mmCIF file of C-alpha atoms in Angstrom:
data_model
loop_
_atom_site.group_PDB
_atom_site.id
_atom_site.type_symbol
_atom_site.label_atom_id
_atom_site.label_comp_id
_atom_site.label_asym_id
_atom_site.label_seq_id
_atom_site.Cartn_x
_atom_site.Cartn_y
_atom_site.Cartn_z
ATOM 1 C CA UNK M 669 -100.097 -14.876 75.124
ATOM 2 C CA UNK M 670 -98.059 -13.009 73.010
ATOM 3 C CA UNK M 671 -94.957 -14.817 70.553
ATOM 4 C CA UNK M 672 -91.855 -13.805 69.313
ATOM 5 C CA UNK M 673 -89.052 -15.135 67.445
ATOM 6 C CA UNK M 674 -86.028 -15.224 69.713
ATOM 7 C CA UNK M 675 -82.914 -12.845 68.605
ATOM 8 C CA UNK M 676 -79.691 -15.265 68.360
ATOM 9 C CA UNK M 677 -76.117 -14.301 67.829
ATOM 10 C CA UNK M 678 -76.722 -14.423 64.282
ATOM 11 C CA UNK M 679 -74.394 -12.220 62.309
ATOM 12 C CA UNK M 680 -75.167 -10.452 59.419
ATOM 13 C CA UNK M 681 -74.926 -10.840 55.460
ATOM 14 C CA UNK M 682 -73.225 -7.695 54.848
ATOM 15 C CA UNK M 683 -71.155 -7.566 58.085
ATOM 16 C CA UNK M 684 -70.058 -11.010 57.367
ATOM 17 C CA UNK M 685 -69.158 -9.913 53.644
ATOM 18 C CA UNK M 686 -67.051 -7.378 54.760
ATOM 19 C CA UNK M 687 -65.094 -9.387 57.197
ATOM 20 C CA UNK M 688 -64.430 -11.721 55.020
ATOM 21 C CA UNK M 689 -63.526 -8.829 52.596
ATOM 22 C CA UNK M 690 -60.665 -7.330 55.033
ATOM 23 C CA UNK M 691 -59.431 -11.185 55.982
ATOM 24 C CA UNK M 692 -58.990 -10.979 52.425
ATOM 25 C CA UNK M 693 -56.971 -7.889 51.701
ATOM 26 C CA UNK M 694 -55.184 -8.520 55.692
ATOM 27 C CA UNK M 695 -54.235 -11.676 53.423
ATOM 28 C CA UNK M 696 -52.680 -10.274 50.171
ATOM 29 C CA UNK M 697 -50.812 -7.763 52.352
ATOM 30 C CA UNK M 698 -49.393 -10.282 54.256
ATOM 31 C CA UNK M 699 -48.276 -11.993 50.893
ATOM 32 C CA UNK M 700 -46.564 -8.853 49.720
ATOM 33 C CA UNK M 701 -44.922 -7.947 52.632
ATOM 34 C CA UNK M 702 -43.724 -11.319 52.593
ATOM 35 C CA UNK M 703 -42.748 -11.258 49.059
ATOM 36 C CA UNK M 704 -41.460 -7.489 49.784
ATOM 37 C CA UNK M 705 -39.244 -9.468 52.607
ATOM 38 C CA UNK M 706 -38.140 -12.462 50.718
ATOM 39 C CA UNK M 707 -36.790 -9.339 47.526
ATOM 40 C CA UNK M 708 -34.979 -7.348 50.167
ATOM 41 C CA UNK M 709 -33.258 -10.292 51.825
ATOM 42 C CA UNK M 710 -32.444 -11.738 48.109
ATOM 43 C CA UNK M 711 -31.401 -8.176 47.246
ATOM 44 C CA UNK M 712 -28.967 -8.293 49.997
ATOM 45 C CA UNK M 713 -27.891 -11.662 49.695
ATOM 46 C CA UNK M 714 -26.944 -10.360 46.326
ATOM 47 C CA UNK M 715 -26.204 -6.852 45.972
ATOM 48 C CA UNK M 716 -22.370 -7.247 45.830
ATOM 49 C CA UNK M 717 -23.224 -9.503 42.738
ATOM 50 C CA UNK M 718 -25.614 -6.802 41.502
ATOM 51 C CA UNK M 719 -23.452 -4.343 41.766
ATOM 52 C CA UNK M 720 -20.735 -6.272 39.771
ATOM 53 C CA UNK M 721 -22.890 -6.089 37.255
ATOM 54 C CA UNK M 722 -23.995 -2.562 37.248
ATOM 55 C CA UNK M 723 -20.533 -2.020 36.989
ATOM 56 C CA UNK M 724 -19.917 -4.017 34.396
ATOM 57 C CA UNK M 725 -22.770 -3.185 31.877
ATOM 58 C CA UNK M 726 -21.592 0.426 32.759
ATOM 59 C CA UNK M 727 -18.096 -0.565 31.563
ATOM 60 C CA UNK M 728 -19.342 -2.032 28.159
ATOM 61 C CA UNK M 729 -20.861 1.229 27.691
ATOM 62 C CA UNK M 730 -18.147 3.470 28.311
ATOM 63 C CA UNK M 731 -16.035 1.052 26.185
ATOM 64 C CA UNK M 732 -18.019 1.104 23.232
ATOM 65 C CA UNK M 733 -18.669 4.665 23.181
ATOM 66 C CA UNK M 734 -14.564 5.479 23.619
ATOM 67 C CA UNK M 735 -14.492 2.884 20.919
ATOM 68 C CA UNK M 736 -16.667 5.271 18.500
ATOM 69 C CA UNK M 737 -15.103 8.372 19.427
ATOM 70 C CA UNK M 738 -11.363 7.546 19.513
ATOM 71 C CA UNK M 739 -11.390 4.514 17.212
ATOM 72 C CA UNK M 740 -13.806 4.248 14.476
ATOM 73 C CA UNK M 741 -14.795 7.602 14.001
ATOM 74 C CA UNK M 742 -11.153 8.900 13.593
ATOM 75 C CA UNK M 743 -10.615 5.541 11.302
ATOM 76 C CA UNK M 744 -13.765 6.825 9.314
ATOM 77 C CA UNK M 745 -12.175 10.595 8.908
ATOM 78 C CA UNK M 746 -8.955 9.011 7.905
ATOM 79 C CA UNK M 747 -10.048 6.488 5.457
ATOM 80 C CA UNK M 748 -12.335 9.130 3.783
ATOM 81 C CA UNK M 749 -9.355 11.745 3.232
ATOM 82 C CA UNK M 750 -7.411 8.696 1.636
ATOM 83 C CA UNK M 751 -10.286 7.655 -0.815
ATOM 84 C CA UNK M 752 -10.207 11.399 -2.103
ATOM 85 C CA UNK M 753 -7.160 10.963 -4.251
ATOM 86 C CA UNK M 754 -7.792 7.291 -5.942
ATOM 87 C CA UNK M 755 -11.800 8.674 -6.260
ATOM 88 C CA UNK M 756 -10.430 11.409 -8.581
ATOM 89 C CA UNK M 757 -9.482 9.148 -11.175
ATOM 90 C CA UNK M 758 -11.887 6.958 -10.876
ATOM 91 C CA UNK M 759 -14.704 9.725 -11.602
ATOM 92 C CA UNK M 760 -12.261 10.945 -14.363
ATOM 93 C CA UNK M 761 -12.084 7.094 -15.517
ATOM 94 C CA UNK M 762 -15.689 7.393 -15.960
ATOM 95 C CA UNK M 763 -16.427 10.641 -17.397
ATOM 96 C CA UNK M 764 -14.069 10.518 -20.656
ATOM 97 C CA UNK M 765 -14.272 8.999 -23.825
ATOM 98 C CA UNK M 766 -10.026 8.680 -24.129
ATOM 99 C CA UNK M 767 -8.047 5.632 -23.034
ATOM 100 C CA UNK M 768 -9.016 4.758 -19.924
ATOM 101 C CA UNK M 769 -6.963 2.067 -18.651
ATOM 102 C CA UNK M 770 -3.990 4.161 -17.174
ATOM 103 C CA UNK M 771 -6.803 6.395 -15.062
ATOM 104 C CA UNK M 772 -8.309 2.870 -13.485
ATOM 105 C CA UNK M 773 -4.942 1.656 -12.758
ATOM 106 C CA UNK M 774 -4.128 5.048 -11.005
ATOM 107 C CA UNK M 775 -7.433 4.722 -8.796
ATOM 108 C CA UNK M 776 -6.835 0.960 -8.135
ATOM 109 C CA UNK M 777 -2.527 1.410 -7.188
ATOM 110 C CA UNK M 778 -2.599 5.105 -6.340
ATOM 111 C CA UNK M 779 0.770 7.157 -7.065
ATOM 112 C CA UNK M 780 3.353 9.330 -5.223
ATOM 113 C CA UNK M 781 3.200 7.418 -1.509
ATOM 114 C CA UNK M 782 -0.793 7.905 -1.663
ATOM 115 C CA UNK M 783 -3.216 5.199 -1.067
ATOM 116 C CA UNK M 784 -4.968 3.580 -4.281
ATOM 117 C CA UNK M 785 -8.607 1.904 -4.060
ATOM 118 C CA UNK M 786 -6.966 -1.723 -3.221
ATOM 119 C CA UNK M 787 -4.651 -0.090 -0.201
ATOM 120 C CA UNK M 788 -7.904 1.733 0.902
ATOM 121 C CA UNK M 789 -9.983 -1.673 1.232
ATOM 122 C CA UNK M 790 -7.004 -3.701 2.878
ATOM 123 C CA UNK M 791 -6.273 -1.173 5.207
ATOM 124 C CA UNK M 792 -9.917 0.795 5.991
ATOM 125 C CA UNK M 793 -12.253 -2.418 4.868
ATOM 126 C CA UNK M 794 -14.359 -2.141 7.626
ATOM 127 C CA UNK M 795 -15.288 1.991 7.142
ATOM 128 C CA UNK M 796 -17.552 3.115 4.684
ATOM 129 C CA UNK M 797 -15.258 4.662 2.747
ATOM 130 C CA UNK M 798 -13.439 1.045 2.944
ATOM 131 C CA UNK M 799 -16.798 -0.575 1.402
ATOM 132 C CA UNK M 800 -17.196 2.195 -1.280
ATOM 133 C CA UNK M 801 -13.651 1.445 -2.206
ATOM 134 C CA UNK M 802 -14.585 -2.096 -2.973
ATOM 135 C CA UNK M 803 -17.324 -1.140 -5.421
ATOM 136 C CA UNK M 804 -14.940 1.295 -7.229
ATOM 137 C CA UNK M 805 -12.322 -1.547 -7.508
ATOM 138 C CA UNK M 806 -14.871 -3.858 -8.674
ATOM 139 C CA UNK M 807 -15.950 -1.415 -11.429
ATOM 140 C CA UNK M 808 -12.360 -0.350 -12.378
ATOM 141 C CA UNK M 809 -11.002 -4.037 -12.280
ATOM 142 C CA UNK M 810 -14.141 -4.686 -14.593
ATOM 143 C CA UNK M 811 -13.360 -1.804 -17.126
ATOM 144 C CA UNK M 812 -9.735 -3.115 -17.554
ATOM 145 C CA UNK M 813 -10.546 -6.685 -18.297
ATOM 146 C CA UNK M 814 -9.873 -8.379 -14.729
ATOM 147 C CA UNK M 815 -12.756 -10.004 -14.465
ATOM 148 C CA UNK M 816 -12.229 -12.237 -11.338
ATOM 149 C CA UNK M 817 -11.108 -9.067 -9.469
ATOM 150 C CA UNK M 818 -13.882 -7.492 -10.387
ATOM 151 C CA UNK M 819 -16.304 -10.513 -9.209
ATOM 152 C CA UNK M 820 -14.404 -10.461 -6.090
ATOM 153 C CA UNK M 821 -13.994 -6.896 -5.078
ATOM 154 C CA UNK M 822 -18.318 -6.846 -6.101
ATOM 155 C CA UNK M 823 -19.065 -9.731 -4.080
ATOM 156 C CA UNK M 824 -17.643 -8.070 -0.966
ATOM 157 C CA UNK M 825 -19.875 -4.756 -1.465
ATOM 158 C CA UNK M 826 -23.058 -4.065 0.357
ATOM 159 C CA UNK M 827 -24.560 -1.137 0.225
ATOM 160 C CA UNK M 828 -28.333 0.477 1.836
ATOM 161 C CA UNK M 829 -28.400 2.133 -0.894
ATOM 162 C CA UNK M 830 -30.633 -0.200 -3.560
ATOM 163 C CA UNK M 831 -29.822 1.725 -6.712
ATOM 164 C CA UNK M 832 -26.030 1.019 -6.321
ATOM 165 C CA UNK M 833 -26.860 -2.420 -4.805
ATOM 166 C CA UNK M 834 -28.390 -3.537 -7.854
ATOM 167 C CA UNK M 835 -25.738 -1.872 -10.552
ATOM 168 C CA UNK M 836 -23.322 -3.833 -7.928
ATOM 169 C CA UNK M 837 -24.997 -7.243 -8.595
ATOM 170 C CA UNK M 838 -24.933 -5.986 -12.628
ATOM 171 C CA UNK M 839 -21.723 -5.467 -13.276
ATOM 172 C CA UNK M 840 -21.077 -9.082 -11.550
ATOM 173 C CA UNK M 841 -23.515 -10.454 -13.758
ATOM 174 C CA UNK M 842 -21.091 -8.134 -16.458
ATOM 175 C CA UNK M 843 -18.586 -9.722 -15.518
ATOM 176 C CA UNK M 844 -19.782 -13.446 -15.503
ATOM 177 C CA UNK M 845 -20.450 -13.154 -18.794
ATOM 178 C CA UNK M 846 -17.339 -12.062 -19.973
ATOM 179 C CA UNK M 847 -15.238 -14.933 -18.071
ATOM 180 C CA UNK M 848 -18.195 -17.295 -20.122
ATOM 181 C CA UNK M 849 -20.802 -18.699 -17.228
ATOM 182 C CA UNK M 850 -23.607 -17.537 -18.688
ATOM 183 C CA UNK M 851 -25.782 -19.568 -15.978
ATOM 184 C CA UNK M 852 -24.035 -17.678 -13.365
ATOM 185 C CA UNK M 853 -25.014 -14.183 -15.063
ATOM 186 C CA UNK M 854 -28.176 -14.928 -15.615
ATOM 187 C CA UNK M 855 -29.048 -15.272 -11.609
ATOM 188 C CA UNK M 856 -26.601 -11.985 -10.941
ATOM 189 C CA UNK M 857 -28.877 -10.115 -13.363
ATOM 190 C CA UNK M 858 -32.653 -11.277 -12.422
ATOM 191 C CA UNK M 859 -30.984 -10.501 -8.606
ATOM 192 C CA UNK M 860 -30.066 -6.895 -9.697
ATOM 193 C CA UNK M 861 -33.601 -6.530 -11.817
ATOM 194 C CA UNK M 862 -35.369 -7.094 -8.530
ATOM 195 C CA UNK M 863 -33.475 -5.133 -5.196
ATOM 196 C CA UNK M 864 -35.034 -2.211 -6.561
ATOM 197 C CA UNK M 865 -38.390 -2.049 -8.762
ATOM 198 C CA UNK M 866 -37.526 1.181 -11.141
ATOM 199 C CA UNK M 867 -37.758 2.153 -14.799
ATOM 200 C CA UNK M 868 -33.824 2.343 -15.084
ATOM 201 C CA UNK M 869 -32.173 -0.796 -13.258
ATOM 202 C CA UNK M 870 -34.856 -3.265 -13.734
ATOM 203 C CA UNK M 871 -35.965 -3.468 -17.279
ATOM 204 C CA UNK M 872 -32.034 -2.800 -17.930
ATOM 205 C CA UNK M 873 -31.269 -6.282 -16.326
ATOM 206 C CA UNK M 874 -34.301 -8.187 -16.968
ATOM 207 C CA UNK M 875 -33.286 -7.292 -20.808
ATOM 208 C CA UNK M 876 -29.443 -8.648 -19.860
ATOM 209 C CA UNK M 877 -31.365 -11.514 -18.179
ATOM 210 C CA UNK M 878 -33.332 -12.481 -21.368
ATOM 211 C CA UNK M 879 -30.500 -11.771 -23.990
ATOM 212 C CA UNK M 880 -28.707 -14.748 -21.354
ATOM 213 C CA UNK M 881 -31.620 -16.669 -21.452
ATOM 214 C CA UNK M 882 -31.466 -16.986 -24.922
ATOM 215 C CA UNK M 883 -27.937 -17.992 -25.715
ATOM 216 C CA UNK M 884 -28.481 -20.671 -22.988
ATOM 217 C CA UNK M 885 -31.638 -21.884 -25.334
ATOM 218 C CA UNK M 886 -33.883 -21.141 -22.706
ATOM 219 C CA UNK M 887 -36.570 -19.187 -25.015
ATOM 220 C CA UNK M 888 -39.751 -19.379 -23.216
ATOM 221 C CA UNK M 889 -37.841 -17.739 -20.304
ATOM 222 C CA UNK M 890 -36.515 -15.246 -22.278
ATOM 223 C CA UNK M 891 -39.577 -14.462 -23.345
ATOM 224 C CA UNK M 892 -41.263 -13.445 -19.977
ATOM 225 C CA UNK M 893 -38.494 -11.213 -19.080
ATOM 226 C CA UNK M 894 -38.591 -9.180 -22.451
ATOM 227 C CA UNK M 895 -43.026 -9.417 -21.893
ATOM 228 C CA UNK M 896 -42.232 -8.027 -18.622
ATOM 229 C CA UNK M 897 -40.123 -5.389 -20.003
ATOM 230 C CA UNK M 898 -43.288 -4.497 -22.700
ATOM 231 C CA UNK M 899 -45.709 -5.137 -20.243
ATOM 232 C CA UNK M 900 -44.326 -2.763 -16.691
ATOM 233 C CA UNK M 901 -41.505 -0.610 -18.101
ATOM 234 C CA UNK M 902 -43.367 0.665 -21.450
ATOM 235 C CA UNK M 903 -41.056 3.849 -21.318
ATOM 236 C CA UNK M 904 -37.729 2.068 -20.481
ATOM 237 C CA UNK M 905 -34.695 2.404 -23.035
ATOM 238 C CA UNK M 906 -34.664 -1.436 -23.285
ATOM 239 C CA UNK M 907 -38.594 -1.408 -23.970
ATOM 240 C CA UNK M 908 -38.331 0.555 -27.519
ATOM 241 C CA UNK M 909 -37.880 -2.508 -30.204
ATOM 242 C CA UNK M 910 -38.760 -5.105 -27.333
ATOM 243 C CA UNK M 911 -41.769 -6.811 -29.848
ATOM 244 C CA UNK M 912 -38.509 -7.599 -32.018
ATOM 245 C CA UNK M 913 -37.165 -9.766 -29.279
ATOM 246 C CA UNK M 914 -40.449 -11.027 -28.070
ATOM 247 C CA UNK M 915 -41.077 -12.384 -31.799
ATOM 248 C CA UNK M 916 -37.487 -13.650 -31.796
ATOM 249 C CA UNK M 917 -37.998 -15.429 -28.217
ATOM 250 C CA UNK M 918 -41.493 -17.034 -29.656
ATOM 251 C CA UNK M 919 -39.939 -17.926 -33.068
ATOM 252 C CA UNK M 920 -36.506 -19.871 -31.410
ATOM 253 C CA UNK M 921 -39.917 -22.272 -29.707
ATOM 254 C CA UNK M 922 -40.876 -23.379 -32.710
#
């Protein structure tokens, strides 16, 4: 007599697989039309809020750019027509060999109703013609033996621009010496050696830094700066007699 193996209800491996596979997905559509529900009734439940702050973010923008257009950049324009008078000294200041003092005072107090370098920074501080105003000052009070000024109108100066950043932090260093704190100059001039790594500001400084150095009896510091002067700025103005100094620095050890 013939056996078999009875057939039962038995379901398949694969067909299982795939029901399980579309329970699955059924399962994370459900989830993200629920989430999808939950956003939209939030969304609603919020949108006057929402809206608010569209509005509101839209309003900063508008604000700032009317701010640009009809504030600062009209304060820039103006500010830059008033530097043009006091500038004209100043650059005159700077290119003669005569008595300077009345040129520097013209730049820094202007004449006939216009604006001088000091009326330019009170008034137009925040424009850039306001912050090149305060490095001119600083310069001019320098030149003419106000020292403080000088520190002051300096200190207040920033510039992007590394070259003049450094001469800035110079002349303070200048101008520390001259009002006799020596310490003070020294840090103003290893600062201005090191904004911007050149063969004109750098060994310039470092050599102000080491002359410092020395009068403060700090030789073997000295001595580094004018050895770094020898060493990476071989073709610098301040590198020409800097053995002289080096053997000085070495000799003050002893």
């Amino acid at each position: 007599m013939a056996t078999y193996k009875k057939r039962g209800n038995k379901v398949k491996k694969g067909n299982q697989a795939n029901i399980e596979d579309q329970s699955a997905t059924a399962e994370v559509f459900n989830t993200l039309d629920e989430t999808a529900s939950r956003s939209e009734q939030w969304v609603e439940k919020n949108q006057k809020i929402l809206f608010s702050g569209l509005i509101a973010v839209a309003a900063i923008i508008l604000a700032f750019l009317a701010y640009n257009k009809y504030i600062v950049e009209p304060k820039e324009k103006e500010a830059a027509d008033e530097l043009a008078f006091p500038k004209r000294y100043f650059e005159e200041a700077q290119n003669t060999t005569a008595s300077v003092d009345s040129l520097y005072s013209l730049s820094l107090n202007g004449a006939d109703g216009k604006y001088g370098l000091i009326d330019i920074v009170d008034n137009y501080g925040s424009t850039k013609a306001g912050n090149l105003a305060k490095y001119m000052s600083g310069i001019a009070f320098l030149k003419t033996g106000d020292y403080e000024s000088a520190i002051k109108y300096l200190s207040d100066f920033s510039s992007e621009d590394d070259m003049l950043a450094a001469l800035a932090k110079g002349n303070i260093g200048d101008a520390f010496v001259e009002i006799e704190q020596p310490e003070d100059a020294l840090q103003y001039y290893l600062d201005a050696s090191r904004i911007k790594d050149n063969n004109f500001t750098s060994p310039l400084y470092l050599f102000r830094a080491a002359n410092v150095a020395m009068d403060l009896g700090k030789y073997g510091e000295a001595e580094s700066y004018y050895t770094t002067i020898k060493d990476n700025y071989s073709k610098s103005e301040e590198a020409k007699n800097i053995n002289i100094y080096i053997q000085r620095a070495q000799l003050a050890q002893k």
